[in-house]
Amino acid sequence: MSPRSASVNEELRRRSRERLLQATVELVGERGYEATTLADIADRAGSARGLVSYYFPGKRQLLQSAVHRLMHVTLEAALRREPRTEDGEELLARAIDAILGIARDHPTLMRTHMAGILTAEGFVQCPEQQRLAVLLRDTVVRYGSAHPDSDYPLLRALLMGAVVAVLLPGAPLPPELLRSELFQRFGLRWELGVPPGEEPPGGTRPRAVVQR
């Protein structure tokens, strides 16, 4: 049997890495961070345990990469869903709804992730984080920003703050309220994206004027 080509080997490595990332999302969401071991993740992924250490220097880095992949996959699906659109305001609305949706649907996972990035380690510069950054920045460009290099970090910070507010133990804010504030900040109509109800909290608000 002839040896596998470099492209085949690369695809196998990509799939192996993605299985580990998906297993991490599932197990941390089910059991929490402390109760999930690297051996558990390898077993769930159907991978050799040594592969975890081969791809990732530790569990914290693995978790961050897994969450960034989840965010990238979810955001990409939201931006490309039918009906397809090139409207920048609709795309930004979908992006906001996608990130708030992850906080709503994966609370244990996202609380752990946010706690991790607020430590001294900060963001892990991994391929998953870089792909997410490119997609978010492109959304800002499509929205019509004249200064994407400054507006993208602002959007990222606002989304991170909204996720923290949704997940804050003992005093969470309703996602609908945070959505309303973000939409007003960017001058987006409530009916764009995937609105959770007929009216924003407090009733219909006039559209904000945003300088681009």
PDB file of C-alpha atoms in Angstrom:
ATOM      1  CA  MET A   1       0.000   0.000   0.000  1.00  0.00           C
ATOM      2  CA  SER A   2       1.407   3.373  -1.009  1.00  0.00           C
ATOM      3  CA  PRO A   3       2.004   5.955   1.745  1.00  0.00           C
ATOM      4  CA  ARG A   4      -0.620   8.615   2.316  1.00  0.00           C
ATOM      5  CA  SER A   5      -0.065  11.954   0.655  1.00  0.00           C
ATOM      6  CA  ALA A   6       0.734  15.062   2.664  1.00  0.00           C
ATOM      7  CA  SER A   7      -2.743  16.457   1.962  1.00  0.00           C
ATOM      8  CA  VAL A   8      -4.425  13.295   3.251  1.00  0.00           C
ATOM      9  CA  ASN A   9      -2.328  13.367   6.415  1.00  0.00           C
ATOM     10  CA  GLU A  10      -3.189  17.016   6.944  1.00  0.00           C
ATOM     11  CA  GLU A  11      -6.915  16.282   6.591  1.00  0.00           C
ATOM     12  CA  LEU A  12      -6.661  13.427   9.086  1.00  0.00           C
ATOM     13  CA  ARG A  13      -4.905  15.700  11.578  1.00  0.00           C
ATOM     14  CA  ARG A  14      -7.576  18.371  11.078  1.00  0.00           C
ATOM     15  CA  ARG A  15     -10.370  15.880  11.747  1.00  0.00           C
ATOM     16  CA  SER A  16      -8.595  14.487  14.785  1.00  0.00           C
ATOM     17  CA  ARG A  17      -8.144  17.964  16.236  1.00  0.00           C
ATOM     18  CA  GLU A  18     -11.790  18.869  15.598  1.00  0.00           C
ATOM     19  CA  ARG A  19     -13.000  15.684  17.309  1.00  0.00           C
ATOM     20  CA  LEU A  20     -11.019  16.661  20.396  1.00  0.00           C
ATOM     21  CA  LEU A  21     -12.446  20.191  20.320  1.00  0.00           C
ATOM     22  CA  GLN A  22     -16.014  18.926  19.943  1.00  0.00           C
ATOM     23  CA  ALA A  23     -15.538  16.408  22.753  1.00  0.00           C
ATOM     24  CA  THR A  24     -14.272  19.208  24.998  1.00  0.00           C
ATOM     25  CA  VAL A  25     -17.367  21.318  24.325  1.00  0.00           C
ATOM     26  CA  GLU A  26     -19.638  18.380  25.104  1.00  0.00           C
ATOM     27  CA  LEU A  27     -17.903  17.174  28.262  1.00  0.00           C
ATOM     28  CA  VAL A  28     -17.253  20.548  29.889  1.00  0.00           C
ATOM     29  CA  GLY A  29     -20.861  21.490  29.139  1.00  0.00           C
ATOM     30  CA  GLU A  30     -22.083  18.275  30.762  1.00  0.00           C
ATOM     31  CA  ARG A  31     -19.705  17.898  33.721  1.00  0.00           C
ATOM     32  CA  GLY A  32     -17.933  21.199  34.221  1.00  0.00           C
ATOM     33  CA  TYR A  33     -14.262  22.009  33.803  1.00  0.00           C
ATOM     34  CA  GLU A  34     -12.793  20.433  36.938  1.00  0.00           C
ATOM     35  CA  ALA A  35     -14.651  17.145  36.480  1.00  0.00           C
ATOM     36  CA  THR A  36     -13.466  16.749  32.892  1.00  0.00           C
ATOM     37  CA  THR A  37     -10.039  15.186  32.372  1.00  0.00           C
ATOM     38  CA  LEU A  38      -7.889  15.103  29.266  1.00  0.00           C
ATOM     39  CA  ALA A  39      -8.311  11.325  29.284  1.00  0.00           C
ATOM     40  CA  ASP A  40     -12.099  11.758  29.247  1.00  0.00           C
ATOM     41  CA  ILE A  41     -11.820  14.078  26.261  1.00  0.00           C
ATOM     42  CA  ALA A  42      -9.587  11.694  24.341  1.00  0.00           C
ATOM     43  CA  ASP A  43     -11.950   8.798  25.062  1.00  0.00           C
ATOM     44  CA  ARG A  44     -15.016  10.774  23.941  1.00  0.00           C
ATOM     45  CA  ALA A  45     -13.193  11.807  20.755  1.00  0.00           C
ATOM     46  CA  GLY A  46     -12.042   8.264  20.035  1.00  0.00           C
ATOM     47  CA  SER A  47      -8.434   9.455  19.956  1.00  0.00           C
ATOM     48  CA  ALA A  48      -5.203   8.250  21.483  1.00  0.00           C
ATOM     49  CA  ARG A  49      -4.580  10.103  24.738  1.00  0.00           C
ATOM     50  CA  GLY A  50      -1.174  11.268  23.599  1.00  0.00           C
ATOM     51  CA  LEU A  51      -2.787  13.258  20.780  1.00  0.00           C
ATOM     52  CA  VAL A  52      -4.281  15.734  23.241  1.00  0.00           C
ATOM     53  CA  SER A  53      -0.836  16.772  24.436  1.00  0.00           C
ATOM     54  CA  TYR A  54       0.445  16.731  20.860  1.00  0.00           C
ATOM     55  CA  TYR A  55      -2.097  19.341  19.749  1.00  0.00           C
ATOM     56  CA  PHE A  56      -2.572  21.363  22.953  1.00  0.00           C
ATOM     57  CA  PRO A  57      -0.167  22.336  25.771  1.00  0.00           C
ATOM     58  CA  GLY A  58      -2.845  21.954  28.454  1.00  0.00           C
ATOM     59  CA  LYS A  59      -6.527  21.694  29.318  1.00  0.00           C
ATOM     60  CA  ARG A  60      -7.064  25.442  29.576  1.00  0.00           C
ATOM     61  CA  GLN A  61      -5.676  25.996  26.075  1.00  0.00           C
ATOM     62  CA  LEU A  62      -7.768  23.111  24.767  1.00  0.00           C
ATOM     63  CA  LEU A  63     -10.913  24.614  26.279  1.00  0.00           C
ATOM     64  CA  GLN A  64     -10.285  28.048  24.789  1.00  0.00           C
ATOM     65  CA  SER A  65      -9.672  26.563  21.351  1.00  0.00           C
ATOM     66  CA  ALA A  66     -12.825  24.463  21.677  1.00  0.00           C
ATOM     67  CA  VAL A  67     -14.982  27.455  22.616  1.00  0.00           C
ATOM     68  CA  HIS A  68     -13.483  29.613  19.863  1.00  0.00           C
ATOM     69  CA  ARG A  69     -14.272  26.850  17.364  1.00  0.00           C
ATOM     70  CA  LEU A  70     -17.853  26.637  18.650  1.00  0.00           C
ATOM     71  CA  MET A  71     -18.225  30.400  18.317  1.00  0.00           C
ATOM     72  CA  HIS A  72     -16.722  30.403  14.819  1.00  0.00           C
ATOM     73  CA  VAL A  73     -18.894  27.527  13.579  1.00  0.00           C
ATOM     74  CA  THR A  74     -22.046  29.024  15.106  1.00  0.00           C
ATOM     75  CA  LEU A  75     -21.317  32.503  13.785  1.00  0.00           C
ATOM     76  CA  GLU A  76     -20.463  31.241  10.315  1.00  0.00           C
ATOM     77  CA  ALA A  77     -23.705  29.256  10.147  1.00  0.00           C
ATOM     78  CA  ALA A  78     -25.726  32.290  11.260  1.00  0.00           C
ATOM     79  CA  LEU A  79     -24.151  34.576   8.667  1.00  0.00           C
ATOM     80  CA  ARG A  80     -24.672  32.073   5.848  1.00  0.00           C
ATOM     81  CA  ARG A  81     -28.132  30.813   6.704  1.00  0.00           C
ATOM     82  CA  GLU A  82     -31.016  31.212   4.291  1.00  0.00           C
ATOM     83  CA  PRO A  83     -32.073  33.596   3.074  1.00  0.00           C
ATOM     84  CA  ARG A  84     -28.503  34.546   2.189  1.00  0.00           C
ATOM     85  CA  THR A  85     -27.817  38.245   2.379  1.00  0.00           C
ATOM     86  CA  GLU A  86     -25.110  40.829   1.816  1.00  0.00           C
ATOM     87  CA  ASP A  87     -26.873  43.445   3.939  1.00  0.00           C
ATOM     88  CA  GLY A  88     -24.362  44.585   6.532  1.00  0.00           C
ATOM     89  CA  GLU A  89     -26.909  45.479   9.196  1.00  0.00           C
ATOM     90  CA  GLU A  90     -28.600  42.104   8.917  1.00  0.00           C
ATOM     91  CA  LEU A  91     -25.224  40.354   9.153  1.00  0.00           C
ATOM     92  CA  LEU A  92     -24.247  42.286  12.279  1.00  0.00           C
ATOM     93  CA  ALA A  93     -27.638  41.522  13.833  1.00  0.00           C
ATOM     94  CA  ARG A  94     -27.125  37.817  13.114  1.00  0.00           C
ATOM     95  CA  ALA A  95     -23.666  37.964  14.660  1.00  0.00           C
ATOM     96  CA  ILE A  96     -24.971  39.531  17.874  1.00  0.00           C
ATOM     97  CA  ASP A  97     -27.807  37.012  18.102  1.00  0.00           C
ATOM     98  CA  ALA A  98     -25.405  34.111  17.475  1.00  0.00           C
ATOM     99  CA  ILE A  99     -23.045  35.075  20.307  1.00  0.00           C
ATOM    100  CA  LEU A 100     -25.866  35.773  22.769  1.00  0.00           C
ATOM    101  CA  GLY A 101     -27.370  32.423  21.742  1.00  0.00           C
ATOM    102  CA  ILE A 102     -24.179  30.589  22.653  1.00  0.00           C
ATOM    103  CA  ALA A 103     -24.236  32.155  26.125  1.00  0.00           C
ATOM    104  CA  ARG A 104     -27.871  31.082  26.514  1.00  0.00           C
ATOM    105  CA  ASP A 105     -27.385  27.534  25.198  1.00  0.00           C
ATOM    106  CA  HIS A 106     -24.000  26.719  26.771  1.00  0.00           C
ATOM    107  CA  PRO A 107     -23.935  28.502  30.155  1.00  0.00           C
ATOM    108  CA  THR A 108     -21.537  26.160  31.974  1.00  0.00           C
ATOM    109  CA  LEU A 109     -19.108  26.098  29.085  1.00  0.00           C
ATOM    110  CA  MET A 110     -19.160  29.864  28.579  1.00  0.00           C
ATOM    111  CA  ARG A 111     -18.803  30.699  32.291  1.00  0.00           C
ATOM    112  CA  THR A 112     -15.684  28.542  32.374  1.00  0.00           C
ATOM    113  CA  HIS A 113     -14.351  30.117  29.204  1.00  0.00           C
ATOM    114  CA  MET A 114     -14.874  33.684  30.383  1.00  0.00           C
ATOM    115  CA  ALA A 115     -13.261  32.917  33.748  1.00  0.00           C
ATOM    116  CA  GLY A 116     -10.248  31.520  31.914  1.00  0.00           C
ATOM    117  CA  ILE A 117      -9.649  34.455  29.613  1.00  0.00           C
ATOM    118  CA  LEU A 118      -9.857  36.890  32.544  1.00  0.00           C
ATOM    119  CA  THR A 119      -6.830  35.250  34.139  1.00  0.00           C
ATOM    120  CA  ALA A 120      -3.218  36.162  33.412  1.00  0.00           C
ATOM    121  CA  GLU A 121      -3.204  33.711  30.489  1.00  0.00           C
ATOM    122  CA  GLY A 122      -5.709  35.787  28.540  1.00  0.00           C
ATOM    123  CA  PHE A 123      -6.580  34.801  24.990  1.00  0.00           C
ATOM    124  CA  VAL A 124      -4.917  31.785  23.460  1.00  0.00           C
ATOM    125  CA  GLN A 125      -3.635  32.639  19.995  1.00  0.00           C
ATOM    126  CA  CYS A 126      -4.846  29.503  18.228  1.00  0.00           C
ATOM    127  CA  PRO A 127      -6.167  28.882  14.701  1.00  0.00           C
ATOM    128  CA  GLU A 128      -9.748  28.775  16.002  1.00  0.00           C
ATOM    129  CA  GLN A 129      -9.448  32.175  17.669  1.00  0.00           C
ATOM    130  CA  GLN A 130      -7.867  33.645  14.552  1.00  0.00           C
ATOM    131  CA  ARG A 131     -10.650  32.347  12.303  1.00  0.00           C
ATOM    132  CA  LEU A 132     -13.257  33.783  14.666  1.00  0.00           C
ATOM    133  CA  ALA A 133     -11.478  37.152  14.654  1.00  0.00           C
ATOM    134  CA  VAL A 134     -11.362  37.247  10.849  1.00  0.00           C
ATOM    135  CA  LEU A 135     -15.079  36.470  10.613  1.00  0.00           C
ATOM    136  CA  LEU A 136     -16.075  39.109  13.177  1.00  0.00           C
ATOM    137  CA  ARG A 137     -13.861  41.742  11.596  1.00  0.00           C
ATOM    138  CA  ASP A 138     -15.303  40.965   8.158  1.00  0.00           C
ATOM    139  CA  THR A 139     -18.799  41.408   9.616  1.00  0.00           C
ATOM    140  CA  VAL A 140     -17.794  44.854  10.871  1.00  0.00           C
ATOM    141  CA  VAL A 141     -16.485  45.717   7.396  1.00  0.00           C
ATOM    142  CA  ARG A 142     -19.718  44.544   5.760  1.00  0.00           C
ATOM    143  CA  TYR A 143     -21.676  46.598   8.270  1.00  0.00           C
ATOM    144  CA  GLY A 144     -19.974  49.614   6.740  1.00  0.00           C
ATOM    145  CA  SER A 145     -17.429  50.593   9.351  1.00  0.00           C
ATOM    146  CA  ALA A 146     -14.952  53.212   8.182  1.00  0.00           C
ATOM    147  CA  HIS A 147     -12.549  52.169  10.953  1.00  0.00           C
ATOM    148  CA  PRO A 148     -12.701  48.369  11.263  1.00  0.00           C
ATOM    149  CA  ASP A 149      -9.367  48.119  13.077  1.00  0.00           C
ATOM    150  CA  SER A 150     -10.835  50.028  16.020  1.00  0.00           C
ATOM    151  CA  ASP A 151     -14.501  49.061  15.602  1.00  0.00           C
ATOM    152  CA  TYR A 152     -13.803  45.316  15.571  1.00  0.00           C
ATOM    153  CA  PRO A 153     -12.129  45.306  19.025  1.00  0.00           C
ATOM    154  CA  LEU A 154     -15.011  47.436  20.303  1.00  0.00           C
ATOM    155  CA  LEU A 155     -17.586  44.974  19.006  1.00  0.00           C
ATOM    156  CA  ARG A 156     -15.630  42.087  20.512  1.00  0.00           C
ATOM    157  CA  ALA A 157     -15.481  43.835  23.880  1.00  0.00           C
ATOM    158  CA  LEU A 158     -19.201  44.648  23.822  1.00  0.00           C
ATOM    159  CA  LEU A 159     -20.075  41.047  22.982  1.00  0.00           C
ATOM    160  CA  MET A 160     -17.807  39.737  25.741  1.00  0.00           C
ATOM    161  CA  GLY A 161     -19.440  42.116  28.199  1.00  0.00           C
ATOM    162  CA  ALA A 162     -22.897  40.970  27.129  1.00  0.00           C
ATOM    163  CA  VAL A 163     -21.940  37.315  27.571  1.00  0.00           C
ATOM    164  CA  VAL A 164     -20.627  38.030  31.082  1.00  0.00           C
ATOM    165  CA  ALA A 165     -23.827  39.911  31.926  1.00  0.00           C
ATOM    166  CA  VAL A 166     -25.996  36.999  30.746  1.00  0.00           C
ATOM    167  CA  LEU A 167     -24.003  34.504  32.818  1.00  0.00           C
ATOM    168  CA  LEU A 168     -23.326  36.553  35.960  1.00  0.00           C
ATOM    169  CA  PRO A 169     -24.168  34.273  38.909  1.00  0.00           C
ATOM    170  CA  GLY A 170     -26.905  35.694  41.100  1.00  0.00           C
ATOM    171  CA  ALA A 171     -27.578  38.776  38.986  1.00  0.00           C
ATOM    172  CA  PRO A 172     -27.874  37.846  35.293  1.00  0.00           C
ATOM    173  CA  LEU A 173     -29.351  40.310  32.829  1.00  0.00           C
ATOM    174  CA  PRO A 174     -31.991  39.123  30.354  1.00  0.00           C
ATOM    175  CA  PRO A 175     -30.537  38.423  26.886  1.00  0.00           C
ATOM    176  CA  GLU A 176     -33.388  40.441  25.370  1.00  0.00           C
ATOM    177  CA  LEU A 177     -32.330  43.549  27.276  1.00  0.00           C
ATOM    178  CA  LEU A 178     -28.702  43.158  26.248  1.00  0.00           C
ATOM    179  CA  ARG A 179     -29.761  42.569  22.656  1.00  0.00           C
ATOM    180  CA  SER A 180     -31.821  45.740  22.741  1.00  0.00           C
ATOM    181  CA  GLU A 181     -28.876  47.767  24.049  1.00  0.00           C
ATOM    182  CA  LEU A 182     -26.466  46.349  21.463  1.00  0.00           C
ATOM    183  CA  PHE A 183     -28.929  46.903  18.637  1.00  0.00           C
ATOM    184  CA  GLN A 184     -29.471  50.482  19.730  1.00  0.00           C
ATOM    185  CA  ARG A 185     -25.722  51.026  19.983  1.00  0.00           C
ATOM    186  CA  PHE A 186     -25.242  49.958  16.358  1.00  0.00           C
ATOM    187  CA  GLY A 187     -28.465  51.413  14.979  1.00  0.00           C
ATOM    188  CA  LEU A 188     -30.021  48.036  14.146  1.00  0.00           C
ATOM    189  CA  ARG A 189     -33.754  47.460  13.804  1.00  0.00           C
ATOM    190  CA  TRP A 190     -35.225  45.005  16.321  1.00  0.00           C
ATOM    191  CA  GLU A 191     -36.672  42.802  13.578  1.00  0.00           C
ATOM    192  CA  LEU A 192     -33.260  42.024  12.075  1.00  0.00           C
ATOM    193  CA  GLY A 193     -31.445  38.797  12.907  1.00  0.00           C
ATOM    194  CA  VAL A 194     -33.517  36.440  15.050  1.00  0.00           C
ATOM    195  CA  PRO A 195     -35.658  38.648  17.310  1.00  0.00           C
ATOM    196  CA  PRO A 196     -36.844  36.864  20.471  1.00  0.00           C
ATOM    197  CA  GLY A 197     -40.199  38.666  20.620  1.00  0.00           C
ATOM    198  CA  GLU A 198     -42.463  41.234  19.079  1.00  0.00           C
ATOM    199  CA  GLU A 199     -41.024  44.221  20.936  1.00  0.00           C
ATOM    200  CA  PRO A 200     -37.735  45.104  22.610  1.00  0.00           C
ATOM    201  CA  PRO A 201     -37.809  45.574  26.396  1.00  0.00           C
ATOM    202  CA  GLY A 202     -39.587  48.832  27.125  1.00  0.00           C
ATOM    203  CA  GLY A 203     -41.332  48.956  23.760  1.00  0.00           C
ATOM    204  CA  THR A 204     -40.259  50.059  20.327  1.00  0.00           C
ATOM    205  CA  ARG A 205     -37.318  52.445  20.339  1.00  0.00           C
ATOM    206  CA  PRO A 206     -36.374  54.884  17.621  1.00  0.00           C
ATOM    207  CA  ARG A 207     -33.446  53.824  15.524  1.00  0.00           C
ATOM    208  CA  ALA A 208     -30.173  55.268  16.774  1.00  0.00           C
ATOM    209  CA  VAL A 209     -27.989  57.369  14.527  1.00  0.00           C
ATOM    210  CA  VAL A 210     -24.520  55.865  14.225  1.00  0.00           C
ATOM    211  CA  GLN A 211     -21.648  57.634  12.547  1.00  0.00           C
ATOM    212  CA  ARG A 212     -19.658  55.316  10.308  1.00  0.00           C
TER     213      ARG A 212
END
